[in-house]
PDB file of C-alpha atoms in Angstrom:
ATOM      1  CA  MET F 123      41.422 110.811   8.725  1.00  0.00           C
ATOM      2  CA  GLU F 124      38.581 110.012   6.272  1.00  0.00           C
ATOM      3  CA  LYS F 125      36.039 112.690   5.661  1.00  0.00           C
ATOM      4  CA  MET F 126      32.543 111.640   6.787  1.00  0.00           C
ATOM      5  CA  LEU F 127      29.541 112.069   4.532  1.00  0.00           C
ATOM      6  CA  PRO F 128      27.197 114.910   5.380  1.00  0.00           C
ATOM      7  CA  ALA F 129      24.185 113.756   7.425  1.00  0.00           C
ATOM      8  CA  GLN F 130      21.721 114.549   4.658  1.00  0.00           C
ATOM      9  CA  GLU F 131      23.680 112.594   2.049  1.00  0.00           C
ATOM     10  CA  ALA F 132      24.107 109.635   4.382  1.00  0.00           C
ATOM     11  CA  ALA F 133      20.374 109.683   5.072  1.00  0.00           C
ATOM     12  CA  LYS F 134      19.662 109.663   1.339  1.00  0.00           C
ATOM     13  CA  ILE F 135      21.890 106.608   0.788  1.00  0.00           C
ATOM     14  CA  TYR F 136      20.295 104.833   3.738  1.00  0.00           C
ATOM     15  CA  HIS F 137      16.810 105.626   2.457  1.00  0.00           C
ATOM     16  CA  THR F 138      17.605 104.385  -1.051  1.00  0.00           C
ATOM     17  CA  ASN F 139      18.961 101.059   0.223  1.00  0.00           C
ATOM     18  CA  TYR F 140      16.075 100.696   2.654  1.00  0.00           C
ATOM     19  CA  VAL F 141      13.457 101.184  -0.058  1.00  0.00           C
ATOM     20  CA  ARG F 142      15.281  98.902  -2.499  1.00  0.00           C
ATOM     21  CA  ASN F 143      15.460  96.064   0.038  1.00  0.00           C
ATOM     22  CA  ALA F 144      11.815  96.503   1.037  1.00  0.00           C
ATOM     23  CA  ARG F 145      10.715  96.357  -2.601  1.00  0.00           C
ATOM     24  CA  ALA F 146      12.812  93.251  -3.303  1.00  0.00           C
ATOM     25  CA  ILE F 147      11.295  91.428  -0.328  1.00  0.00           C
ATOM     26  CA  GLY F 148       7.840  92.619  -1.395  1.00  0.00           C
ATOM     27  CA  VAL F 149       8.331  91.138  -4.869  1.00  0.00           C
ATOM     28  CA  LEU F 150       9.376  87.804  -3.348  1.00  0.00           C
ATOM     29  CA  TRP F 151       6.321  87.858  -1.071  1.00  0.00           C
ATOM     30  CA  ALA F 152       4.079  88.509  -4.088  1.00  0.00           C
ATOM     31  CA  ILE F 153       5.620  85.633  -6.074  1.00  0.00           C
ATOM     32  CA  PHE F 154       5.262  83.222  -3.150  1.00  0.00           C
ATOM     33  CA  SER F 155       1.676  84.396  -2.591  1.00  0.00           C
ATOM     34  CA  ILE F 156       0.800  83.621  -6.211  1.00  0.00           C
ATOM     35  CA  CYS F 157       2.385  80.163  -5.927  1.00  0.00           C
ATOM     36  CA  PHE F 158       0.544  79.591  -2.662  1.00  0.00           C
ATOM     37  CA  ALA F 159      -2.797  80.543  -4.218  1.00  0.00           C
ATOM     38  CA  ILE F 160      -2.207  78.038  -7.041  1.00  0.00           C
ATOM     39  CA  ILE F 161      -1.354  75.314  -4.506  1.00  0.00           C
ATOM     40  CA  THR F 162      -4.563  75.918  -2.529  1.00  0.00           C
ATOM     41  CA  VAL F 163      -6.582  75.597  -5.742  1.00  0.00           C
ATOM     42  CA  VAL F 164      -4.872  72.256  -6.386  1.00  0.00           C
ATOM     43  CA  VAL F 165      -5.555  71.103  -2.815  1.00  0.00           C
ATOM     44  CA  PHE F 166      -9.231  71.993  -3.156  1.00  0.00           C
ATOM     45  CA  ILE F 167      -9.761  70.318  -6.526  1.00  0.00           C
ATOM     46  CA  GLN F 168      -7.682  67.154  -6.236  1.00  0.00           C
ATOM     47  CA  PRO F 169      -9.506  64.058  -4.886  1.00  0.00           C
ATOM     48  CA  TYR F 170      -6.440  62.546  -3.268  1.00  0.00           C
ATOM     49  CA  TRP F 171      -6.983  63.338   0.411  1.00  0.00           C
ATOM     50  CA  ILE F 172      -7.350  59.702   1.447  1.00  0.00           C
ATOM     51  CA  GLY F 173      -7.025  56.541  -0.610  1.00  0.00           C
ATOM     52  CA  ASP F 174      -6.802  52.773  -0.728  1.00  0.00           C
ATOM     53  CA  SER F 175      -3.946  50.507   0.234  1.00  0.00           C
ATOM     54  CA  VAL F 176      -3.035  46.881  -0.407  1.00  0.00           C
ATOM     55  CA  ASN F 177      -5.349  45.817   2.450  1.00  0.00           C
ATOM     56  CA  THR F 178      -8.515  47.732   1.507  1.00  0.00           C
ATOM     57  CA  PRO F 179     -11.617  45.839   0.323  1.00  0.00           C
ATOM     58  CA  GLN F 180     -12.008  48.190  -2.646  1.00  0.00           C
ATOM     59  CA  ALA F 181      -9.723  50.452  -4.632  1.00  0.00           C
ATOM     60  CA  GLY F 182     -10.457  54.170  -4.671  1.00  0.00           C
ATOM     61  CA  TYR F 183      -9.765  57.614  -3.292  1.00  0.00           C
ATOM     62  CA  PHE F 184     -11.603  60.539  -1.688  1.00  0.00           C
ATOM     63  CA  GLY F 185     -11.235  64.297  -1.900  1.00  0.00           C
ATOM     64  CA  LEU F 186     -13.276  67.081  -0.374  1.00  0.00           C
ATOM     65  CA  PHE F 187     -16.232  66.515  -2.684  1.00  0.00           C
ATOM     66  CA  TYR F 188     -15.186  64.103  -5.446  1.00  0.00           C
ATOM     67  CA  TYR F 189     -14.499  60.425  -4.843  1.00  0.00           C
ATOM     68  CA  CYS F 190     -14.058  57.150  -6.710  1.00  0.00           C
ATOM     69  CA  ILE F 191     -14.644  53.605  -5.408  1.00  0.00           C
ATOM     70  CA  GLY F 192     -14.027  50.333  -7.225  1.00  0.00           C
ATOM     71  CA  ASN F 193     -16.974  48.267  -8.369  1.00  0.00           C
ATOM     72  CA  PRO F 194     -16.835  44.913  -6.486  1.00  0.00           C
ATOM     73  CA  ILE F 195     -17.876  42.999  -9.631  1.00  0.00           C
ATOM     74  CA  THR F 196     -16.002  44.690 -12.464  1.00  0.00           C
ATOM     75  CA  SER F 197     -13.265  46.385 -10.337  1.00  0.00           C
ATOM     76  CA  GLU F 198     -13.767  49.543 -12.373  1.00  0.00           C
ATOM     77  CA  LEU F 199     -13.738  52.840 -10.486  1.00  0.00           C
ATOM     78  CA  VAL F 200     -17.144  54.483 -10.092  1.00  0.00           C
ATOM     79  CA  CYS F 201     -16.766  58.213  -9.464  1.00  0.00           C
ATOM     80  CA  LYS F 202     -19.259  60.597  -7.873  1.00  0.00           C
ATOM     81  CA  GLY F 203     -19.405  64.006  -6.232  1.00  0.00           C
ATOM     82  CA  SER F 204     -19.633  67.589  -7.384  1.00  0.00           C
ATOM     83  CA  VAL F 205     -18.888  70.914  -5.749  1.00  0.00           C
ATOM     84  CA  LEU F 206     -22.239  72.160  -7.066  1.00  0.00           C
ATOM     85  CA  ASP F 207     -24.250  69.180  -5.787  1.00  0.00           C
ATOM     86  CA  PHE F 208     -24.057  68.871  -2.009  1.00  0.00           C
ATOM     87  CA  SER F 209     -26.284  65.781  -2.024  1.00  0.00           C
ATOM     88  CA  SER F 210     -23.570  63.860  -3.893  1.00  0.00           C
ATOM     89  CA  ILE F 211     -21.021  64.415  -1.101  1.00  0.00           C
ATOM     90  CA  PRO F 212     -21.072  61.365   1.205  1.00  0.00           C
ATOM     91  CA  SER F 213     -20.592  63.108   4.555  1.00  0.00           C
ATOM     92  CA  GLY F 214     -21.662  66.288   6.306  1.00  0.00           C
ATOM     93  CA  ALA F 215     -18.115  66.657   7.610  1.00  0.00           C
ATOM     94  CA  PHE F 216     -16.807  66.545   4.033  1.00  0.00           C
ATOM     95  CA  LYS F 217     -19.262  69.299   3.063  1.00  0.00           C
ATOM     96  CA  THR F 218     -18.125  71.486   5.969  1.00  0.00           C
ATOM     97  CA  ALA F 219     -14.444  70.863   5.230  1.00  0.00           C
ATOM     98  CA  MET F 220     -15.078  71.689   1.565  1.00  0.00           C
ATOM     99  CA  PHE F 221     -16.674  74.993   2.593  1.00  0.00           C
ATOM    100  CA  PHE F 222     -13.752  75.996   4.825  1.00  0.00           C
ATOM    101  CA  VAL F 223     -11.008  74.953   2.390  1.00  0.00           C
ATOM    102  CA  GLY F 224     -12.903  76.505  -0.524  1.00  0.00           C
ATOM    103  CA  THR F 225     -13.298  79.797   1.334  1.00  0.00           C
ATOM    104  CA  SER F 226      -9.598  79.694   2.187  1.00  0.00           C
ATOM    105  CA  MET F 227      -8.814  79.193  -1.507  1.00  0.00           C
ATOM    106  CA  LEU F 228     -11.011  82.155  -2.481  1.00  0.00           C
ATOM    107  CA  LEU F 229      -9.269  84.353   0.090  1.00  0.00           C
ATOM    108  CA  ASN F 230      -5.902  83.484  -1.431  1.00  0.00           C
ATOM    109  CA  VAL F 231      -7.174  84.261  -4.909  1.00  0.00           C
ATOM    110  CA  GLY F 232      -8.571  87.516  -3.478  1.00  0.00           C
ATOM    111  CA  THR F 233      -5.110  88.328  -2.137  1.00  0.00           C
ATOM    112  CA  ILE F 234      -3.744  88.166  -5.671  1.00  0.00           C
ATOM    113  CA  ILE F 235      -6.530  90.463  -6.882  1.00  0.00           C
ATOM    114  CA  CYS F 236      -5.654  92.901  -4.092  1.00  0.00           C
ATOM    115  CA  PHE F 237      -2.229  93.389  -5.704  1.00  0.00           C
ATOM    116  CA  SER F 238      -3.941  95.866  -8.024  1.00  0.00           C
ATOM    117  CA  LEU F 239      -4.567  98.094  -4.996  1.00  0.00           C
ATOM    118  CA  PHE F 240      -0.848  98.919  -4.897  1.00  0.00           C
ATOM    119  CA  PHE F 241      -1.496 101.296  -7.817  1.00  0.00           C
ATOM    120  CA  PHE F 242      -4.229 103.206  -5.970  1.00  0.00           C
ATOM    121  CA  CYS F 243      -3.711 102.880  -2.207  1.00  0.00           C
ATOM    122  CA  ASN F 244      -1.001 103.193   0.399  1.00  0.00           C
ATOM    123  CA  ALA F 245       1.352 100.201   0.118  1.00  0.00           C
ATOM    124  CA  GLY F 246       1.442  99.646   3.876  1.00  0.00           C
ATOM    125  CA  SER F 247      -2.350  99.367   4.040  1.00  0.00           C
ATOM    126  CA  VAL F 248      -2.445  96.937   1.119  1.00  0.00           C
ATOM    127  CA  TYR F 249       0.176  94.689   2.739  1.00  0.00           C
ATOM    128  CA  LYS F 250      -1.867  94.615   5.947  1.00  0.00           C
ATOM    129  CA  ILE F 251      -5.109  93.806   4.105  1.00  0.00           C
ATOM    130  CA  CYS F 252      -3.361  90.913   2.355  1.00  0.00           C
ATOM    131  CA  ALA F 253      -1.803  89.789   5.648  1.00  0.00           C
ATOM    132  CA  TRP F 254      -5.203  89.577   7.342  1.00  0.00           C
ATOM    133  CA  MET F 255      -6.604  87.656   4.370  1.00  0.00           C
ATOM    134  CA  GLN F 256      -3.744  85.160   4.529  1.00  0.00           C
ATOM    135  CA  THR F 257      -4.171  84.794   8.285  1.00  0.00           C
ATOM    136  CA  ALA F 258      -7.876  84.078   7.805  1.00  0.00           C
ATOM    137  CA  SER F 259      -6.929  81.588   5.087  1.00  0.00           C
ATOM    138  CA  ALA F 260      -4.666  79.721   7.516  1.00  0.00           C
ATOM    139  CA  VAL F 261      -7.418  79.571  10.164  1.00  0.00           C
ATOM    140  CA  LEU F 262      -9.927  78.219   7.643  1.00  0.00           C
ATOM    141  CA  LEU F 263      -7.447  75.595   6.441  1.00  0.00           C
ATOM    142  CA  VAL F 264      -6.900  74.462  10.030  1.00  0.00           C
ATOM    143  CA  MET F 265     -10.648  74.074  10.522  1.00  0.00           C
ATOM    144  CA  GLY F 266     -11.043  72.214   7.226  1.00  0.00           C
ATOM    145  CA  CYS F 267      -8.208  69.794   7.964  1.00  0.00           C
ATOM    146  CA  MET F 268      -9.512  69.129  11.488  1.00  0.00           C
ATOM    147  CA  ILE F 269     -13.125  68.548  10.417  1.00  0.00           C
ATOM    148  CA  TYR F 270     -12.397  66.362   7.383  1.00  0.00           C
ATOM    149  CA  PRO F 271     -11.533  63.174   9.375  1.00  0.00           C
ATOM    150  CA  ASP F 272     -14.894  63.462  11.160  1.00  0.00           C
ATOM    151  CA  GLY F 273     -16.477  62.148   7.954  1.00  0.00           C
ATOM    152  CA  TRP F 274     -14.418  58.975   7.747  1.00  0.00           C
ATOM    153  CA  ASP F 275     -17.245  56.996   9.387  1.00  0.00           C
ATOM    154  CA  SER F 276     -19.536  57.466   6.352  1.00  0.00           C
ATOM    155  CA  ALA F 277     -20.824  54.383   4.557  1.00  0.00           C
ATOM    156  CA  GLU F 278     -18.920  55.159   1.351  1.00  0.00           C
ATOM    157  CA  VAL F 279     -15.581  55.505   3.132  1.00  0.00           C
ATOM    158  CA  LYS F 280     -16.201  52.280   5.071  1.00  0.00           C
ATOM    159  CA  ARG F 281     -16.990  50.497   1.813  1.00  0.00           C
ATOM    160  CA  MET F 282     -13.497  51.348   0.583  1.00  0.00           C
ATOM    161  CA  CYS F 283     -11.515  51.270   3.817  1.00  0.00           C
ATOM    162  CA  GLY F 284     -13.237  48.483   5.747  1.00  0.00           C
ATOM    163  CA  GLU F 285     -15.512  48.290   8.785  1.00  0.00           C
ATOM    164  CA  ARG F 286     -12.729  49.241  11.193  1.00  0.00           C
ATOM    165  CA  THR F 287     -12.865  52.742   9.763  1.00  0.00           C
ATOM    166  CA  ASP F 288     -14.368  55.365  12.075  1.00  0.00           C
ATOM    167  CA  LYS F 289     -14.129  59.078  12.804  1.00  0.00           C
ATOM    168  CA  TYR F 290     -10.428  60.042  12.868  1.00  0.00           C
ATOM    169  CA  THR F 291      -9.535  56.371  12.247  1.00  0.00           C
ATOM    170  CA  LEU F 292      -8.784  55.404   8.649  1.00  0.00           C
ATOM    171  CA  GLY F 293      -8.808  51.644   9.029  1.00  0.00           C
ATOM    172  CA  ASN F 294      -6.970  50.118   6.073  1.00  0.00           C
ATOM    173  CA  CYS F 295      -6.813  53.319   4.048  1.00  0.00           C
ATOM    174  CA  THR F 296      -3.985  55.831   3.939  1.00  0.00           C
ATOM    175  CA  VAL F 297      -3.626  59.619   3.911  1.00  0.00           C
ATOM    176  CA  ARG F 298      -2.744  60.884   0.439  1.00  0.00           C
ATOM    177  CA  TRP F 299      -0.611  63.800  -0.747  1.00  0.00           C
ATOM    178  CA  ALA F 300      -3.383  66.414  -1.094  1.00  0.00           C
ATOM    179  CA  TYR F 301      -4.236  66.202   2.625  1.00  0.00           C
ATOM    180  CA  ILE F 302      -0.563  66.476   3.572  1.00  0.00           C
ATOM    181  CA  LEU F 303      -0.169  69.439   1.212  1.00  0.00           C
ATOM    182  CA  ALA F 304      -3.173  71.139   2.841  1.00  0.00           C
ATOM    183  CA  ILE F 305      -1.479  70.862   6.248  1.00  0.00           C
ATOM    184  CA  ILE F 306       1.750  72.303   4.817  1.00  0.00           C
ATOM    185  CA  CYS F 307      -0.291  75.174   3.342  1.00  0.00           C
ATOM    186  CA  ILE F 308      -1.310  76.197   6.864  1.00  0.00           C
ATOM    187  CA  LEU F 309       2.328  76.908   7.740  1.00  0.00           C
ATOM    188  CA  ASP F 310       2.855  78.640   4.388  1.00  0.00           C
ATOM    189  CA  ALA F 311      -0.110  80.955   4.981  1.00  0.00           C
ATOM    190  CA  LEU F 312       1.111  81.886   8.456  1.00  0.00           C
ATOM    191  CA  MET F 313       4.619  82.666   7.212  1.00  0.00           C
ATOM    192  CA  LEU F 314       3.347  84.738   4.290  1.00  0.00           C
ATOM    193  CA  SER F 315       0.960  86.695   6.541  1.00  0.00           C
ATOM    194  CA  LEU F 316       3.762  87.386   9.022  1.00  0.00           C
ATOM    195  CA  LEU F 317       5.973  88.652   6.197  1.00  0.00           C
ATOM    196  CA  ALA F 318       3.125  90.831   4.874  1.00  0.00           C
ATOM    197  CA  PHE F 319       2.553  92.361   8.319  1.00  0.00           C
ATOM    198  CA  THR F 320       6.295  93.099   8.559  1.00  0.00           C
ATOM    199  CA  LEU F 321       6.339  94.713   5.118  1.00  0.00           C
ATOM    200  CA  GLY F 322       3.248  96.748   5.978  1.00  0.00           C
ATOM    201  CA  ASN F 323       4.830  98.103   9.143  1.00  0.00           C
ATOM    202  CA  ARG F 324       8.023  98.977   7.271  1.00  0.00           C
ATOM    203  CA  GLN F 325       6.042 100.798   4.616  1.00  0.00           C
ATOM    204  CA  ASP F 326       4.292 102.915   7.247  1.00  0.00           C
ATOM    205  CA  LYS F 327       7.593 104.614   7.970  1.00  0.00           C
ATOM    206  CA  LEU F 328      10.359 103.929   5.517  1.00  0.00           C
ATOM    207  CA  LEU F 329      12.744 106.397   7.168  1.00  0.00           C
ATOM    208  CA  PRO F 330      13.427 106.647  10.908  1.00  0.00           C
ATOM    209  CA  ASP F 331      13.160 110.046  12.628  1.00  0.00           C
ATOM    210  CA  GLU F 332      16.881 110.517  12.995  1.00  0.00           C
ATOM    211  CA  PHE F 333      17.320 110.267   9.222  1.00  0.00           C
ATOM    212  CA  GLN F 334      14.651 112.723   8.113  1.00  0.00           C
ATOM    213  CA  MET F 335      15.719 114.662   5.015  1.00  0.00           C
ATOM    214  CA  ASP F 336      13.312 117.554   5.098  1.00  0.00           C
ATOM    215  CA  GLY F 337      16.010 119.937   6.236  1.00  0.00           C
ATOM    216  CA  GLU F 338      13.913 121.431   9.008  1.00  0.00           C
ATOM    217  CA  GLY F 339      15.832 123.798  11.248  1.00  0.00           C
ATOM    218  CA  LYS F 340      18.451 124.338   8.580  1.00  0.00           C
ATOM    219  CA  ALA F 341      19.425 127.960   8.057  1.00  0.00           C
TER     220      ALA F 341
END
């Protein structure tokens, strides 16, 4: 019959493996969070949320704040819009969507900055702070993606997409990759926040009660 390990030694082995696995998952979460933050920056900056098709009166594309429409005479693209100049954005809905998506982006960048708190604060608390920030980021992305189509009835969008274009109806235009990526980012943010909450709860108590190693009650 094999000799069993003493309870204290078994607890030590369990604790070591538990901590190692938690740290490995934490590193993966951090890497994915950094990648996610970069993606949200791309989504915010890129002007390819909606664009022309073979049936549109004019060539062009629209983002959250920057857009380009073809000149009907020369066919050259005329670009306008700036994140610092709200008057250059063709729709109030676009301005609101820009605010929500931009705030979501800043929250994700803030999550990366919060990584420095691991050196000063309890790891479980830091994970939970990051989790709440990523959850808020997902909510803001949802609001931005839902509000953005409300601006499709603006004069500039109709000039590119045709008169059949209306709120939540693109007419002859098509949805481009940046809008699709923004929707995918919502799911990414929810998954990362769920993982962060799980890691935070595991950090609160790395070792179950039955495996305590303090040797209390030992003669």
